[in-house]
CSV table of C-alpha atoms in Angstrom, one decimal:
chain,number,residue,atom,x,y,z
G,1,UNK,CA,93.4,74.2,-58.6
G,2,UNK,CA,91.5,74.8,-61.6
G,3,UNK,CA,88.9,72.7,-59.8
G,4,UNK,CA,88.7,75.1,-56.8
G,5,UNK,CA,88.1,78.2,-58.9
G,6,UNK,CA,84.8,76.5,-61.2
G,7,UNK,CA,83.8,76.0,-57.9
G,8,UNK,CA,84.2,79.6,-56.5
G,9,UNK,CA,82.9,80.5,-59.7
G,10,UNK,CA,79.9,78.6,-59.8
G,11,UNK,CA,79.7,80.5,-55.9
G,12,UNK,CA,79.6,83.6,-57.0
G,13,UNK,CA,76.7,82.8,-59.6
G,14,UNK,CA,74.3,83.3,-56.9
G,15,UNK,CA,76.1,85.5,-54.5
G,16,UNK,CA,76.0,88.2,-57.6
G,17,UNK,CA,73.2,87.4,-59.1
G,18,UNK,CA,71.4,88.1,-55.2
G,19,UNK,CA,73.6,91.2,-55.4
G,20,UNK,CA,72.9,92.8,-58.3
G,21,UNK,CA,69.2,90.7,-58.9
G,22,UNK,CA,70.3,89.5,-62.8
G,23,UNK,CA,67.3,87.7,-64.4
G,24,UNK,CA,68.0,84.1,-64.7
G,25,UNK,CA,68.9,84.2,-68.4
G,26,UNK,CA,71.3,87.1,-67.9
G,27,UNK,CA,73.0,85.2,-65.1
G,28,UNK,CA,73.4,82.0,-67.4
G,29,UNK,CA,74.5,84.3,-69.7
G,30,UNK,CA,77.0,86.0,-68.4
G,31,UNK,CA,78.3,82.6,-66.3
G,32,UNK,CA,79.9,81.8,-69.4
G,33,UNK,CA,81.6,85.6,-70.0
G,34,UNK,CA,82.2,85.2,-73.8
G,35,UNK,CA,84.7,87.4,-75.0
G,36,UNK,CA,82.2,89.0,-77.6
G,37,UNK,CA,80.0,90.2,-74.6
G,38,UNK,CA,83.4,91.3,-72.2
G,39,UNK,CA,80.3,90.4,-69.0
G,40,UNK,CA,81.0,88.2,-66.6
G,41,UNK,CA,79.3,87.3,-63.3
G,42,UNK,CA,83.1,85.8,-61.6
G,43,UNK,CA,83.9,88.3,-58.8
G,44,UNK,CA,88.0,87.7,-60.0
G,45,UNK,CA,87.4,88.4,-63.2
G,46,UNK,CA,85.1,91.3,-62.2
G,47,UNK,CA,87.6,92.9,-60.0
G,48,UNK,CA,90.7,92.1,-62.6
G,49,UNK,CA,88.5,93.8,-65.7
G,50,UNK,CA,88.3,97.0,-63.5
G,51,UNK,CA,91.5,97.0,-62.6
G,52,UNK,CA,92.8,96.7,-65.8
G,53,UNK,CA,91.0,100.2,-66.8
G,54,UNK,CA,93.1,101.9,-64.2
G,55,UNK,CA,95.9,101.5,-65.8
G,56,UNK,CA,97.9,104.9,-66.7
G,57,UNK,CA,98.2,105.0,-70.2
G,58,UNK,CA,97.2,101.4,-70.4
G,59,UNK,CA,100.2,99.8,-69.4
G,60,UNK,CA,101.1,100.8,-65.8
G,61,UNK,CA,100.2,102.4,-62.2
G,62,UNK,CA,101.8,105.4,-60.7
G,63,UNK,CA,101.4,106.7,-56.7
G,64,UNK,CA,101.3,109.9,-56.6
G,65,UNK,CA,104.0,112.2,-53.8
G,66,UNK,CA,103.8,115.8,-52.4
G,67,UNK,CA,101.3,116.3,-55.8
G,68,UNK,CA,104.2,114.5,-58.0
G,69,UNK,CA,102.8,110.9,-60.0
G,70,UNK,CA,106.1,108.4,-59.7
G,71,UNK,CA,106.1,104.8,-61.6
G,72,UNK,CA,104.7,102.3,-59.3
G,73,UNK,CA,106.6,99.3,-60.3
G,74,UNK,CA,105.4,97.4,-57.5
G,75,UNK,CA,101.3,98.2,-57.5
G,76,UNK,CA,101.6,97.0,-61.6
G,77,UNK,CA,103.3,93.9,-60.8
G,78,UNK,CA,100.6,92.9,-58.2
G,79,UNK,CA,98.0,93.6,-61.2
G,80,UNK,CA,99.9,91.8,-63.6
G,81,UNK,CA,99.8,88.9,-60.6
G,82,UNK,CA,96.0,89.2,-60.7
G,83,UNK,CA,95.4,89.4,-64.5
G,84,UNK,CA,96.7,85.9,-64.4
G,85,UNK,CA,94.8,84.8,-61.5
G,86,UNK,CA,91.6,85.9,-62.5
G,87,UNK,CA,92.4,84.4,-66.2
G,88,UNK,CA,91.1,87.9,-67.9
G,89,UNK,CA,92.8,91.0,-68.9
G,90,UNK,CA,95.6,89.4,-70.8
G,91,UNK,CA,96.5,92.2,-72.9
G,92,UNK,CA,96.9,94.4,-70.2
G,93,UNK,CA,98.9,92.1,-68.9
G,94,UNK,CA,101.1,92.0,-72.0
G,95,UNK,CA,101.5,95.8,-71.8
G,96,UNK,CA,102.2,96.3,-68.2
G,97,UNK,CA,105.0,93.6,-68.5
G,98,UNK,CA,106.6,95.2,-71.3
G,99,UNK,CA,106.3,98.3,-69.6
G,100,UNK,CA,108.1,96.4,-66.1
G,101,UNK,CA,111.2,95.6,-69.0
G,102,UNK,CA,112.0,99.5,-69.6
G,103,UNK,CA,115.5,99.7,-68.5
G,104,UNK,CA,114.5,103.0,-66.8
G,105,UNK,CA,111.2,101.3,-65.5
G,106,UNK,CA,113.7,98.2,-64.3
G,107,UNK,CA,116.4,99.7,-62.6
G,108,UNK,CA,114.1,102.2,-60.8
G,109,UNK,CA,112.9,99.5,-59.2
G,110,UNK,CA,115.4,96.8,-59.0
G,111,UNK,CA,118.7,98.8,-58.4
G,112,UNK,CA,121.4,99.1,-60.7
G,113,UNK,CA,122.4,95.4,-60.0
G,114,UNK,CA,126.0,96.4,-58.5
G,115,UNK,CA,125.9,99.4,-55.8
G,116,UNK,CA,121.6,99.1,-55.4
G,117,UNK,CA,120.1,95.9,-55.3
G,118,UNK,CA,116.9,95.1,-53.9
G,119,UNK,CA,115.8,91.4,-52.8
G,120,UNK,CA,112.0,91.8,-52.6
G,121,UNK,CA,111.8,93.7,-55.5
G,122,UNK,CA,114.1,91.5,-57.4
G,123,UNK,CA,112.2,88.4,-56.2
G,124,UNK,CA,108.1,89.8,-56.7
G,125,UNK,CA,109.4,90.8,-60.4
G,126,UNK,CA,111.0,87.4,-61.2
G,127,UNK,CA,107.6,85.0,-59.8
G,128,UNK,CA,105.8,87.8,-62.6
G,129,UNK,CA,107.8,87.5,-65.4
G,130,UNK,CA,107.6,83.7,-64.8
G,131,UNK,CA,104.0,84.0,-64.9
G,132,UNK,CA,103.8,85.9,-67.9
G,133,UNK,CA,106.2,83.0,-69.3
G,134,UNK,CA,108.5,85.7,-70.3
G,135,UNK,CA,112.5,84.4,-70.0
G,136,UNK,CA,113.4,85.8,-66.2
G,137,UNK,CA,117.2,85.1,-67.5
G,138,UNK,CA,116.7,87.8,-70.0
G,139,UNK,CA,114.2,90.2,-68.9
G,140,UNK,CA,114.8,93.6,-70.1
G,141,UNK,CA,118.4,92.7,-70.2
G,142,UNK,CA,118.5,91.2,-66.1
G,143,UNK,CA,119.2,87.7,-65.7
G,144,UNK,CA,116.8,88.1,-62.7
G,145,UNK,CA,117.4,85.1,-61.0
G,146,UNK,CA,121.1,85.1,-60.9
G,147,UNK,CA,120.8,88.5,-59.4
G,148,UNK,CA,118.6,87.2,-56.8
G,149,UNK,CA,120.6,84.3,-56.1
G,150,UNK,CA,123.4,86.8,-55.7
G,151,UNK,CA,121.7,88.6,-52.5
G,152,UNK,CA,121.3,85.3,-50.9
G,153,UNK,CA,123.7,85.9,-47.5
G,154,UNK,CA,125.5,83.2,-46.0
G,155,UNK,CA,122.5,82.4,-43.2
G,156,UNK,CA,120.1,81.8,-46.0
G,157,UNK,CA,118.5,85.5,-45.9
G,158,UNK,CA,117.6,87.5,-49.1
G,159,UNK,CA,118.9,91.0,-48.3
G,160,UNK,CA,119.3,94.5,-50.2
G,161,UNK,CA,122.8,95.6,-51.5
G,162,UNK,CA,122.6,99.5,-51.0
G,163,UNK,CA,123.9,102.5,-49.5
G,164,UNK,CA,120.6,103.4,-47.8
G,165,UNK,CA,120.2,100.5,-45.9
G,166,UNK,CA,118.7,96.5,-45.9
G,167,UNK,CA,114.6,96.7,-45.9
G,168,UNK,CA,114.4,93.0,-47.1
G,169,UNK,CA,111.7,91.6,-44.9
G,170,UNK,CA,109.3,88.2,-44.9
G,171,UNK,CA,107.5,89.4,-47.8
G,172,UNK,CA,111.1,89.5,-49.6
G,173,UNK,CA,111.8,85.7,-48.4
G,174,UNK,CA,109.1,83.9,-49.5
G,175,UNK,CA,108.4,85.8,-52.7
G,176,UNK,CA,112.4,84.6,-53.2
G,177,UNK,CA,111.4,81.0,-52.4
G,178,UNK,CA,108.3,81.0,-54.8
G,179,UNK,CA,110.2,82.3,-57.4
G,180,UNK,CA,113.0,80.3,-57.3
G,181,UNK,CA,111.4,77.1,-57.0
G,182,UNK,CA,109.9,77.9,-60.2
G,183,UNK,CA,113.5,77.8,-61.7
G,184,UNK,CA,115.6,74.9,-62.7
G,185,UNK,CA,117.8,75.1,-59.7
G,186,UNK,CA,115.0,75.4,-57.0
G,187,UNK,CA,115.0,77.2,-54.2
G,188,UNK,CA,118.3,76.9,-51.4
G,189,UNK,CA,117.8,75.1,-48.9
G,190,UNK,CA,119.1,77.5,-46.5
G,191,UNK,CA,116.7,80.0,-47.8
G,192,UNK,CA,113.9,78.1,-47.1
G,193,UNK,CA,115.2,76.8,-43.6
G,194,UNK,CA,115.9,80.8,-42.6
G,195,UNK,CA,112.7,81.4,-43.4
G,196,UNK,CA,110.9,78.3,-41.5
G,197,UNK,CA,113.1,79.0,-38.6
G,198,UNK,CA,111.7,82.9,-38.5
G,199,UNK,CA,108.1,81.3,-37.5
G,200,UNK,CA,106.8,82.1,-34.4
G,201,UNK,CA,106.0,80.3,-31.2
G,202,UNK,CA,102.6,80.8,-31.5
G,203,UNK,CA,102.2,79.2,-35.4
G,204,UNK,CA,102.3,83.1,-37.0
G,205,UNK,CA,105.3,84.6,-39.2
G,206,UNK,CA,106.4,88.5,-38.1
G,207,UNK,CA,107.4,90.6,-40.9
G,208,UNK,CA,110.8,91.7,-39.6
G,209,UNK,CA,113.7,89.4,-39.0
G,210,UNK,CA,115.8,89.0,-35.9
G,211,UNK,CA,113.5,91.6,-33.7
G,212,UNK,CA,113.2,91.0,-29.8
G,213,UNK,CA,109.8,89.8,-29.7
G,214,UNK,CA,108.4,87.2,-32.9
G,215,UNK,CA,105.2,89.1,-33.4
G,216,UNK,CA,102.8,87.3,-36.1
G,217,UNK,CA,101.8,89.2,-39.1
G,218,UNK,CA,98.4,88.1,-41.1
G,219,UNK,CA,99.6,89.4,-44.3
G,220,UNK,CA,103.8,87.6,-44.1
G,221,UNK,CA,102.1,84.7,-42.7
G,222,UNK,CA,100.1,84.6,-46.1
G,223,UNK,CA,102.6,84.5,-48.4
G,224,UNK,CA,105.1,82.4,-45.8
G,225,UNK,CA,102.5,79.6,-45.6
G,226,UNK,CA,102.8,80.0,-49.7
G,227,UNK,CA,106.5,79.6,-50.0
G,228,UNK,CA,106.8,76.8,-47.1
G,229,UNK,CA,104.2,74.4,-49.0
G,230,UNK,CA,105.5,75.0,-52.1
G,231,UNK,CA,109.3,73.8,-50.9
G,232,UNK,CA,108.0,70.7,-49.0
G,233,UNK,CA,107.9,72.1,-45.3
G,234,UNK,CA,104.1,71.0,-45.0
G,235,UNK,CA,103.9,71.1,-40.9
G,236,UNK,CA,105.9,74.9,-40.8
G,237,UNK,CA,102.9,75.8,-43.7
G,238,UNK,CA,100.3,74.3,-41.7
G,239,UNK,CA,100.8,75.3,-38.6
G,240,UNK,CA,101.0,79.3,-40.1
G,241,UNK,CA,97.5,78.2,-41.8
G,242,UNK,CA,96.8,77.2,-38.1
G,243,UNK,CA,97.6,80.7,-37.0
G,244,UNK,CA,95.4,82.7,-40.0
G,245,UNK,CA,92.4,80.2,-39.5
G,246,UNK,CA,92.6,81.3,-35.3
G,247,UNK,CA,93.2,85.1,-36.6
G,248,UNK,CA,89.9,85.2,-38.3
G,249,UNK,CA,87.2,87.7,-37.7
G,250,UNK,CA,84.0,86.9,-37.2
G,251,UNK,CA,83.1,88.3,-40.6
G,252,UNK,CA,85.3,86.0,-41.9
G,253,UNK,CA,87.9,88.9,-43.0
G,254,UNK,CA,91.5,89.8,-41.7
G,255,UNK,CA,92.8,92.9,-40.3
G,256,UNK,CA,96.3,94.2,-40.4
G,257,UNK,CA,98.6,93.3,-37.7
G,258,UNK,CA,97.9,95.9,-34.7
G,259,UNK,CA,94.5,96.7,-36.4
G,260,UNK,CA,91.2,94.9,-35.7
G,261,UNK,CA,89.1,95.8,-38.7
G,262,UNK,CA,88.8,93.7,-41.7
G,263,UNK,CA,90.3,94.9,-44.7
G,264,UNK,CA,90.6,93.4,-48.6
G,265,UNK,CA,94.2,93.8,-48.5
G,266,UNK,CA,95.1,91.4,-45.7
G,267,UNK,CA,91.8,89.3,-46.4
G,268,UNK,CA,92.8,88.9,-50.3
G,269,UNK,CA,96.6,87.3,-49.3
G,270,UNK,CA,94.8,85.0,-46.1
G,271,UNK,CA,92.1,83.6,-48.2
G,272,UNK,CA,94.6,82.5,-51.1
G,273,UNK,CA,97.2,81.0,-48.2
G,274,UNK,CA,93.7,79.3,-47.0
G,275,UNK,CA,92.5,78.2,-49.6
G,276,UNK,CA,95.5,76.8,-51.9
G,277,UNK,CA,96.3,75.2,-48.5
G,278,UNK,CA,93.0,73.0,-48.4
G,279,UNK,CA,91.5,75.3,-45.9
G,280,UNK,CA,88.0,75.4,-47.4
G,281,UNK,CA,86.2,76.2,-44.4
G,282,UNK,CA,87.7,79.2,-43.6
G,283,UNK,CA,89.1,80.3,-47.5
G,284,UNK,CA,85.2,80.3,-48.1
G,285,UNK,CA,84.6,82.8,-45.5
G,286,UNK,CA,87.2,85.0,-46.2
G,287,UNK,CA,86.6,85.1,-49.5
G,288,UNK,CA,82.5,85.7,-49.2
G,289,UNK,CA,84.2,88.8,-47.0
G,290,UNK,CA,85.5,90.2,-50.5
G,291,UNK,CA,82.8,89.7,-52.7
G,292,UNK,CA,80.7,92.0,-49.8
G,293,UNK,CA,83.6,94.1,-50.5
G,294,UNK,CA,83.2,94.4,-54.1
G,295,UNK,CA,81.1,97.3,-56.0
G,296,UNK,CA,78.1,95.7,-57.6
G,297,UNK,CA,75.7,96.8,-59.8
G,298,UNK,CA,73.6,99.6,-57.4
G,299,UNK,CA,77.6,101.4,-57.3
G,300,UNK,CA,78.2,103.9,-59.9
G,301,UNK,CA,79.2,101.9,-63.3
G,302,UNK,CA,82.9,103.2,-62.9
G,303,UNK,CA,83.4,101.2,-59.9
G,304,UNK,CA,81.5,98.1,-60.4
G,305,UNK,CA,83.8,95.4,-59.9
G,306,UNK,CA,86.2,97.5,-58.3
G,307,UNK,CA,86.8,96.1,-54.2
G,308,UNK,CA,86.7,98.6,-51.2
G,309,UNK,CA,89.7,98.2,-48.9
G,310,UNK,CA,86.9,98.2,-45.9
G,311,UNK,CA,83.7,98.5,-45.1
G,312,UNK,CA,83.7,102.7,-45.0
G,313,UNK,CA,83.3,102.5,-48.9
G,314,UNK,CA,85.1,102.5,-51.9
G,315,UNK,CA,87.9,104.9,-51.9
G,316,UNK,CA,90.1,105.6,-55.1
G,317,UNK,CA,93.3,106.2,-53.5
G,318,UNK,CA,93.3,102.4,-51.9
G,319,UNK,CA,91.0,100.7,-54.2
G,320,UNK,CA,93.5,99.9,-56.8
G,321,UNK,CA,95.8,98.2,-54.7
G,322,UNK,CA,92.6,96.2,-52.5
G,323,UNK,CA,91.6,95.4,-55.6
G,324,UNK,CA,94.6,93.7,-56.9
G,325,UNK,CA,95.3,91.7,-53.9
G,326,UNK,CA,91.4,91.0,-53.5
G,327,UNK,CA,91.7,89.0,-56.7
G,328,UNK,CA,94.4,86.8,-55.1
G,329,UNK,CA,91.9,85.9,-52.6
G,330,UNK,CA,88.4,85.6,-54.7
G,331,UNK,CA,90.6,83.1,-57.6
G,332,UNK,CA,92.1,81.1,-54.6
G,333,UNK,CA,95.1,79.8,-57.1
G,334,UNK,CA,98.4,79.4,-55.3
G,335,UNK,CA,101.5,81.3,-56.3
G,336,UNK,CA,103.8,78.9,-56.8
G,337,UNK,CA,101.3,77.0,-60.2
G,338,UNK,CA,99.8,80.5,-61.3
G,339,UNK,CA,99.8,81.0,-64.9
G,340,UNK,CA,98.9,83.5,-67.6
G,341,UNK,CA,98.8,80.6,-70.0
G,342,UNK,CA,95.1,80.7,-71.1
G,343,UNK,CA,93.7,84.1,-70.0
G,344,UNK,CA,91.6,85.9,-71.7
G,345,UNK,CA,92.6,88.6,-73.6
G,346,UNK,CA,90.1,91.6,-72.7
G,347,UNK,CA,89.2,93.2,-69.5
G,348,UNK,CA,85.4,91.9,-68.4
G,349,UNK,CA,82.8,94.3,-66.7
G,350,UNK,CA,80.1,93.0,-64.3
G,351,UNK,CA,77.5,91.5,-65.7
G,352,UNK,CA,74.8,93.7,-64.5
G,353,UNK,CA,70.7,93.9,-65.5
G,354,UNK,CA,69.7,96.5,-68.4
G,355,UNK,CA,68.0,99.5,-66.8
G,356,UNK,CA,64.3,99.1,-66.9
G,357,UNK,CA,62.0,100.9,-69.5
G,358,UNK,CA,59.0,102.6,-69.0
């Protein structure tokens, strides 16, 4: 996998460079993004350097409710995810994840482990905290996967323990399996057959268990794909790559299921499932679909690198969150083998010319 992202990198060396029209010696230049000159040309590490800038006091995200800013647990774990993948911005990641091991931060998000439990959560924190090459048995005092183990029902689903209700979906499952393989004890078998046996007739994976109709999703089928490869069901995960390759617009993005418009949300998950899958074909057109996303050097300098969610513009309220699942799409690394082992430690801008003299 390494492989695959010098060659997206050495791809986006003249898709930027066409973008923004850096003199050759700039481009050369910045190809090599030394830490001293925090420029980089990489649309990953582009994105990942802006994203890391958003940060609320540096260390986390918050979505804002009826005018009130609440901790958004989930939003900083999906940059953490892309710090790694974009191999930049590793002391942001550092103080996001401390921030994640807050006992108030944890158990806002995770439950209190006994009453309030929550699977997806649960399972999208532990695949972090294994990437950061934290201990998940010990992670703000949470032995996270034992507690995910423990939602595991007896037909192999992941499900919440709460008084409000189960919202555990796809997303939940496969995270679960991801994360779990990562472990010594693998992922259950059962957990991995509930979630092959969800696929639907047509190749595609719905987001919602046990509903009358299988309807295929673009963005469960993403991270479904992910988890089925990574636990050895090959022809479940290639027929769902199957499925995203015939779901493809012709601009080679992906829309949302019941929406026909490409966005850098859905693209960013299809084009990782596409291209850690061998998919090249397609992977490469999805992801040339989020580098036209991303703000270049004609944006305003506080966007550049940032990615739109559409093509309507760059929007701040959605462009943190396109922008950390863009990432995921433009670095192409599967979740089951990403790593923060490596990554640079500061936050990259794009490379972009000096402003001419007169």
């Amino acid at each position: 996998m390494p492989t695959l992202r010098r060659t997206l990198g050495l791809l986006a060396i003249p898709a930027l460079a066409l973008a923004t029209a850096l003199p050759a010696t700039a481009t050369a230049t910045a190809a090599h993004a030394d830490t001293a000159s925090s420029r980089t040309v990489l649309p990953d590490a582009a994105a990942a350097g802006w994203l890391a800038r958003q940060l609320v006091d540096g260390d986390h995200f918050e979505s804002v409710f009826n005018g009130t800013a609440y901790p958004d647990q989930g939003l900083t774990i999906d940059a953490v995810l892309a710090f790694a993948a974009s191999r930049s911005s590793d002391e942001a990641a550092a103080k996001a994840t401390a921030w994640l091991a807050k006992p108030e931060i944890l158990s806002g998000y995770l439950g209190d482990g006994t009453t309030e439990a929550y699977a997806g959560a649960t399972a999208k924190l532990l695949l972090a905290v294994e990437v950061r090459g934290a201990n998940p048995a010990s992670f703000g005092g949470v032995d996270l996967p034992s507690r995910l183990r423990s939602l595991q029902t007896a037909e192999g689903r992941f499900s919440d323990r709460s008084q409000w209700g189960d919202y555990s979906n796809a997303f939940g499952q496969s995270l679960a399996l991801i994360a779990l393989h990562r472990t010594s004890g693998d992922a259950p078998t059962a957990a991995v057959d509930f979630l092959a046996n969800s696929q639907c007739a047509d190749g595609g994976f719905p987001i919602s268990f046990g509903q009358p109709t299988c309807a295929g999703d673009p963005d469960a089928t993403a991270l479904a794909v992910q988890a089925l490869a990574a636990t050895g069901r090959t022809a479940k995960a290639n027929t769902g790559l199957d499925w995203l390759a015939a779901h493809q617009n012709a601009d080679g993005g992906f829309a949302a299921a019941g929406a026909t418009t490409s966005n850098a949300n859905t693209t960013g998950l299809a084009t990782q499932a596409l291209l850690s899958g061998g998919r090249f074909g397609t992977g490469l057109k999805g992801w040339s679909r989020l580098v036209k996303f991303q703000q270049g050097c004609s944006a305003d300098p506080v966007v550049r690198g940032a990615v739109a969610y559409d093509a309507t513009g760059f929007n701040a309220a959605s462009g943190t969150r396109a922008t950390a699942q863009a990432v995921l799409g433009l670095a192409g690394t599967p979740l089951s083998t990403l790593s923060a082992a490596g990554a640079r430690p500061d936050s990259p801008t794009l490379a972009c010319p000096a402003p001419a003299t007169r």
